Coordinates of C-alpha atoms in Angstrom, one line a residue:
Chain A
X1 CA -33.8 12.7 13.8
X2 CA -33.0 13.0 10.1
X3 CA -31.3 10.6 7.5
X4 CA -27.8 11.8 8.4
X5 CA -27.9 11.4 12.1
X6 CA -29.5 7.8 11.6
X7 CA -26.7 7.1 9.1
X8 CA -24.2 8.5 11.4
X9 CA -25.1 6.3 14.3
X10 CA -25.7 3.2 13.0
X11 CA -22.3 3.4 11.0
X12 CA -20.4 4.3 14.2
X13 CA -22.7 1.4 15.9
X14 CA -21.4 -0.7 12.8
X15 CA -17.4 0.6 13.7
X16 CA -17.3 0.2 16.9
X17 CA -19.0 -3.5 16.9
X18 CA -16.6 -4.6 14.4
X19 CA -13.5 -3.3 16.5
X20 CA -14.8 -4.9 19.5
X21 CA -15.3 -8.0 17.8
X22 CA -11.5 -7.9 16.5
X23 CA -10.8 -7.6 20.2
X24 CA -12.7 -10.7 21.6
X25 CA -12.1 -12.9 18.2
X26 CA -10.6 -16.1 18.6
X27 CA -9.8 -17.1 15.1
X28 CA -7.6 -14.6 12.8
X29 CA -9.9 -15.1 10.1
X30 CA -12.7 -13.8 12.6
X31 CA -10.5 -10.7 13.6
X32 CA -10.3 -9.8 9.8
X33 CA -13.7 -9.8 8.9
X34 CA -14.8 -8.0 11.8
X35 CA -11.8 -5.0 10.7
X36 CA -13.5 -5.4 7.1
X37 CA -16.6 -4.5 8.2
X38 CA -14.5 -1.5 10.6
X39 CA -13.7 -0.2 7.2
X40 CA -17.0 -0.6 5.3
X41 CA -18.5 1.4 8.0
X42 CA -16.0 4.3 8.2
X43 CA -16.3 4.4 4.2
X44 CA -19.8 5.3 4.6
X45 CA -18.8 7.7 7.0
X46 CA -16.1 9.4 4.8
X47 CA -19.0 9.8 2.2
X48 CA -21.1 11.7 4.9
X49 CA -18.3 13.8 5.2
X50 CA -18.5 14.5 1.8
X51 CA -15.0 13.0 1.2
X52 CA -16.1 10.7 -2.1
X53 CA -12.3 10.0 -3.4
X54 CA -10.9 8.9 -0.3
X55 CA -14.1 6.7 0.4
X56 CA -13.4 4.9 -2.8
X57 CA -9.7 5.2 -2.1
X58 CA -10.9 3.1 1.5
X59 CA -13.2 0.3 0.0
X60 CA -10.1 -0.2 -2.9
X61 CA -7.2 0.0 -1.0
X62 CA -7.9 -1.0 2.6
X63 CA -10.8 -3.4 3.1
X64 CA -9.8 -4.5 -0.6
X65 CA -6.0 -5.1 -1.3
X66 CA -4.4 -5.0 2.4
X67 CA -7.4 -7.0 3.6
X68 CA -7.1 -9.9 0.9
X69 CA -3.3 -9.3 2.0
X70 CA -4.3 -10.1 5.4
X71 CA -6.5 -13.3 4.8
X72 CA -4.3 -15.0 2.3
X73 CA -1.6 -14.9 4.7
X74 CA -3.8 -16.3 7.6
X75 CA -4.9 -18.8 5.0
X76 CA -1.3 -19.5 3.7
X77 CA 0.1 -19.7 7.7
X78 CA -3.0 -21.9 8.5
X79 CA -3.1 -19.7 11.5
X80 CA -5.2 -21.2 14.2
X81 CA -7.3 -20.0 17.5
X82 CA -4.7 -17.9 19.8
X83 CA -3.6 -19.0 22.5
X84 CA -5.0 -17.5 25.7
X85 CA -3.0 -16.4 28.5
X86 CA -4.1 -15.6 31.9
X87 CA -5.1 -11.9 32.7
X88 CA -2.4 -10.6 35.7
X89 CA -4.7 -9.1 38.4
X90 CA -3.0 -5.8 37.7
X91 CA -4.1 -5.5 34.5
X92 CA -7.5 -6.8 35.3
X93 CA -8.5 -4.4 38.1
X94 CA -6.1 -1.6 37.6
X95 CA -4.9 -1.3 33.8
X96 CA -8.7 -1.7 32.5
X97 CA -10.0 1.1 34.8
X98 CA -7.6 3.2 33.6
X99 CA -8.0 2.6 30.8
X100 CA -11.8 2.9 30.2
X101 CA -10.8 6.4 32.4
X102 CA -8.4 7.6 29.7
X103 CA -11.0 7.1 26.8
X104 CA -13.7 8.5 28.4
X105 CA -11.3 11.8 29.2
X106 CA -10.2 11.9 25.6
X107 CA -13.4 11.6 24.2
X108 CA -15.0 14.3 26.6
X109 CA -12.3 16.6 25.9
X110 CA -12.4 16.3 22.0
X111 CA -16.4 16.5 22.6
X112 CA -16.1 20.2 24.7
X113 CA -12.5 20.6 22.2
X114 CA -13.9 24.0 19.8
X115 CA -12.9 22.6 16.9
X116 CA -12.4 25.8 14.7
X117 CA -15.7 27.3 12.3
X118 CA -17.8 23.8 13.3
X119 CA -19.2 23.2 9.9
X120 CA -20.9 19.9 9.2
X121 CA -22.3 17.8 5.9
X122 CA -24.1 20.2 4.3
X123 CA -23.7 22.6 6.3
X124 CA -23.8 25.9 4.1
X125 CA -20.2 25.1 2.3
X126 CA -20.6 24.4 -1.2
X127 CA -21.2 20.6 -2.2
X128 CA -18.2 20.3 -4.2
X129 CA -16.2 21.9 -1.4
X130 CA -14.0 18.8 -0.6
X131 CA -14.4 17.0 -3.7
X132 CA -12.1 15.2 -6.0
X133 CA -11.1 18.1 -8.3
X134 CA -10.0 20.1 -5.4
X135 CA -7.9 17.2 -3.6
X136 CA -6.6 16.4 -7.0
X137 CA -5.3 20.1 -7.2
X138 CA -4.1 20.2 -4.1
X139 CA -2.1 16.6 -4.3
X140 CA -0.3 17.7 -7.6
X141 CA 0.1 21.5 -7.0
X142 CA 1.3 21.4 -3.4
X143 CA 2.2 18.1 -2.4
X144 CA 3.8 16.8 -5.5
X145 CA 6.9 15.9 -3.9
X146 CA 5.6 13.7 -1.5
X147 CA 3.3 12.1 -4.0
X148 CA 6.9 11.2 -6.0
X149 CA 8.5 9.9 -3.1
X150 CA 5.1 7.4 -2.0
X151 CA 6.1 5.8 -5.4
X152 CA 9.7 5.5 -4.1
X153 CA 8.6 3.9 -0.7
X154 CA 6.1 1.4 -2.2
X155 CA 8.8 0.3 -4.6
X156 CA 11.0 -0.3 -1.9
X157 CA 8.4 -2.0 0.4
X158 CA 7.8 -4.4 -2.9
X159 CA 11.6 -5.4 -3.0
X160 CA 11.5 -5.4 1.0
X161 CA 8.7 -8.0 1.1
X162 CA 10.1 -10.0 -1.3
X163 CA 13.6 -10.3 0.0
X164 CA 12.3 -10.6 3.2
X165 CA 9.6 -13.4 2.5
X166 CA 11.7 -15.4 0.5
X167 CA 12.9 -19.0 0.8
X168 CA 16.7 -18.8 2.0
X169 CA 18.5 -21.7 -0.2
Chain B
X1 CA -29.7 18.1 5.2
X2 CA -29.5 18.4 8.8
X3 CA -25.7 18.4 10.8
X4 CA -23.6 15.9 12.4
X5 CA -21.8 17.5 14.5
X6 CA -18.0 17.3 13.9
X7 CA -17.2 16.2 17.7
X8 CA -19.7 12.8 17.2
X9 CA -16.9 12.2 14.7
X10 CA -14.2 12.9 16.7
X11 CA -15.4 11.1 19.7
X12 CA -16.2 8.1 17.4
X13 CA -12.7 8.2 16.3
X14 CA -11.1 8.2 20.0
X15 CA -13.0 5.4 21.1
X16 CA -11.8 3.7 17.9
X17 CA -8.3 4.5 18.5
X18 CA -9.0 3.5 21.9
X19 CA -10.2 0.1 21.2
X20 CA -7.2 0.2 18.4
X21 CA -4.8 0.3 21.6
X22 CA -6.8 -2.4 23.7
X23 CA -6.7 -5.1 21.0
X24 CA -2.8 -4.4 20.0
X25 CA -2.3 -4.9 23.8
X26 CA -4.6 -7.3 24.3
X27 CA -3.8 -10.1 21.3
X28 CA -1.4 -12.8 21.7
X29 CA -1.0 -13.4 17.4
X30 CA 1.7 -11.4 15.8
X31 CA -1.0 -10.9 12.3
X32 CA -4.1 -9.8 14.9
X33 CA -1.7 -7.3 16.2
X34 CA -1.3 -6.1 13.1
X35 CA -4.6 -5.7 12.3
X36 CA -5.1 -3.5 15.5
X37 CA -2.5 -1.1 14.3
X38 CA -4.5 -1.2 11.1
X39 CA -8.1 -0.7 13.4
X40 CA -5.8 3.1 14.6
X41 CA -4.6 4.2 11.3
X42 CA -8.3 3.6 10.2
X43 CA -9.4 5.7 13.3
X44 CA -7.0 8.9 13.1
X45 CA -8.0 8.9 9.4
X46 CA -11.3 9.6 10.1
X47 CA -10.1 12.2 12.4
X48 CA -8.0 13.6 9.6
X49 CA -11.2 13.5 7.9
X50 CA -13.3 15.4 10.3
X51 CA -11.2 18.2 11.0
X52 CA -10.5 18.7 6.5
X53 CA -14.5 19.4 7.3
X54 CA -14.0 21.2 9.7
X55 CA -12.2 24.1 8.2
X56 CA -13.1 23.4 4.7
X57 CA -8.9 22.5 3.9
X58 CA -8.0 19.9 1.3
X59 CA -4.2 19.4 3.6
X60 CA -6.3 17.0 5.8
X61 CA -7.4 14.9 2.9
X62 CA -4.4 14.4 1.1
X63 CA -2.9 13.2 4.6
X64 CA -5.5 10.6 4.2
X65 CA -4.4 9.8 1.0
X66 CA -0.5 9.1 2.1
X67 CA -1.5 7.4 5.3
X68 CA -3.6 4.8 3.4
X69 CA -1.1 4.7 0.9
X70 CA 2.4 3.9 3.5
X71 CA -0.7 1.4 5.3
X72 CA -0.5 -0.8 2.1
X73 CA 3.2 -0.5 2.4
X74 CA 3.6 -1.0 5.7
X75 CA 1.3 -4.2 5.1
X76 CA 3.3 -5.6 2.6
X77 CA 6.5 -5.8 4.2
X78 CA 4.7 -6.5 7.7
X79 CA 3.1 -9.6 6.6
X80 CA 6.4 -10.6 4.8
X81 CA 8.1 -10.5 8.1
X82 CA 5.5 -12.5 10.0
X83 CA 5.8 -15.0 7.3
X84 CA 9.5 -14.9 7.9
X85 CA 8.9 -15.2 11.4
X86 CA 6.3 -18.4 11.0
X87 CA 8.9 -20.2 9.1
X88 CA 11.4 -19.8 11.6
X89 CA 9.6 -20.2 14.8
X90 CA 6.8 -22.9 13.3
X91 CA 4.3 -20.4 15.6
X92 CA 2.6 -16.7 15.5
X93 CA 2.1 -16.2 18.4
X94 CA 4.3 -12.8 19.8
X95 CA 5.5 -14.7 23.1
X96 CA 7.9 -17.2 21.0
X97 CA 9.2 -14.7 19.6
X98 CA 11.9 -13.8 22.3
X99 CA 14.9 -13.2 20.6
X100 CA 16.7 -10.9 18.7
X101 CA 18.5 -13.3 16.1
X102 CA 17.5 -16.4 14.8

């Protein structure tokens, strides 16, 4: 066992605590911080991969602007415990099962899946091979298009959100 | 530097999506809900991110890129609606909300 591997598991540990603590959370507020940390650990993850722009990109945009997003809403709704509703036996002793059944198959089969030339971090490929030069490149010689029309759609989510939010007179 | 293997990440991010898909079933308040569609966006990013690794490609990271960027969208005129819907209903949680029109 080496610094990676250790890194790698206790970041997935970190990811998967968090999500099931979103799951079994009560209070909003408890859901969102448990999905902050979610992020924080897949960040770290990311920079394993050796992806550094898009683990900046994760910390910035996600646990930072859409999660602030999140909680100020909670906050401004006053949004308290959910309610709970009693589990249908069918769901308890049939949809679980399955459930745990279908996860278990998908993660098997992506396990045995051959996922192309398996190269890993740091795995003879240069270091700068997925850095931010390259992606930057990439974004504004191939996908500049799309890259225009994200500035379309978050212009129209901004008038969206404040049409629809707003108090009707 | 040792290896991770690229199939830890992509198992990780199957039982992520997984649990994504448990909680949006799972919680009763409309901005929780939310958050779990949030939890799978986060978890087939990190898939996108494996497989750019994977065969060295840049497409896989600049898919990243626009997913995070339509999630912030997506979140702003998602949380405008459940404050639309709050006002309207005086609750969050999803089973009061039951009808089409106000």
């Amino acid at each position: 066992m080496n610094l990676p591997f250790i890194l790698f598991f206790i970041c997935a540990l970190l990811a998967v605590l968090g999500a099931v603590l979103l799951i079994i959370a009560r209070e909003p507020i408890h859901a969102a911080l448990s999905l902050i940390l979610v992020m924080i650990a897949l960040a770290v993850l990311y920079l394993l991969l050796g992806a550094e722009f898009i683990a900046a990109v994760q910390i910035l945009v996600y646990a930072g602007a859409i999660m602030v997003l999140f909680v100020t809403v909670i906050m401004v709704l006053n949004a308290e415990a959910e309610e709970r509703t009693d589990f249908s036996k069918i769901a308890k002793w049939v949809g679980l099962p399955l459930g745990f059944v279908l996860l278990f198959a998908i993660a098997h089969w992506l396990y045995r899946a051959h996922v192309g030339p398996v190269v890993a971090s740091g795995a003879g490929i240069p270091a700068h091979a997925l850095s931010t030069w390259d992606l930057s490149t990439e974004l504004f010689r191939h996908y500049l298009f799309p890259f225009e029309a994200t500035s379309f759609l978050i212009l129209i989510a901004v008038l969206g959100a404040m049409i629809l939010a707003r108090r009707d007179e | 530097m040792s290896v991770v293997p690229i199939s830890y990440y992509l198992v990780l991010s199957a039982v992520l999506f997984g649990l994504g898909v448990v909680a949006f079933v799972f919680k009763r308040n409309v901005i929780t809900i939310f958050m779990s569609i949030e939890l799978m966006l986060n978890a087939i990013n990190l898939a996108f991110i494996a497989f750019a690794r994977a065969h060295n490609q840049m497409d896989g990271l600049v898919f990243v890129f626009f997913v995070i960027v339509v999630a912030a969208a997506e979140a702003a005129v998602g949380l405008a609606i459940v404050i639309m819907l709050a006002r309207h209903r005086q609750s969050l949680s999803a089973e009061r909300i039951n009808s089409l029109k106000f």
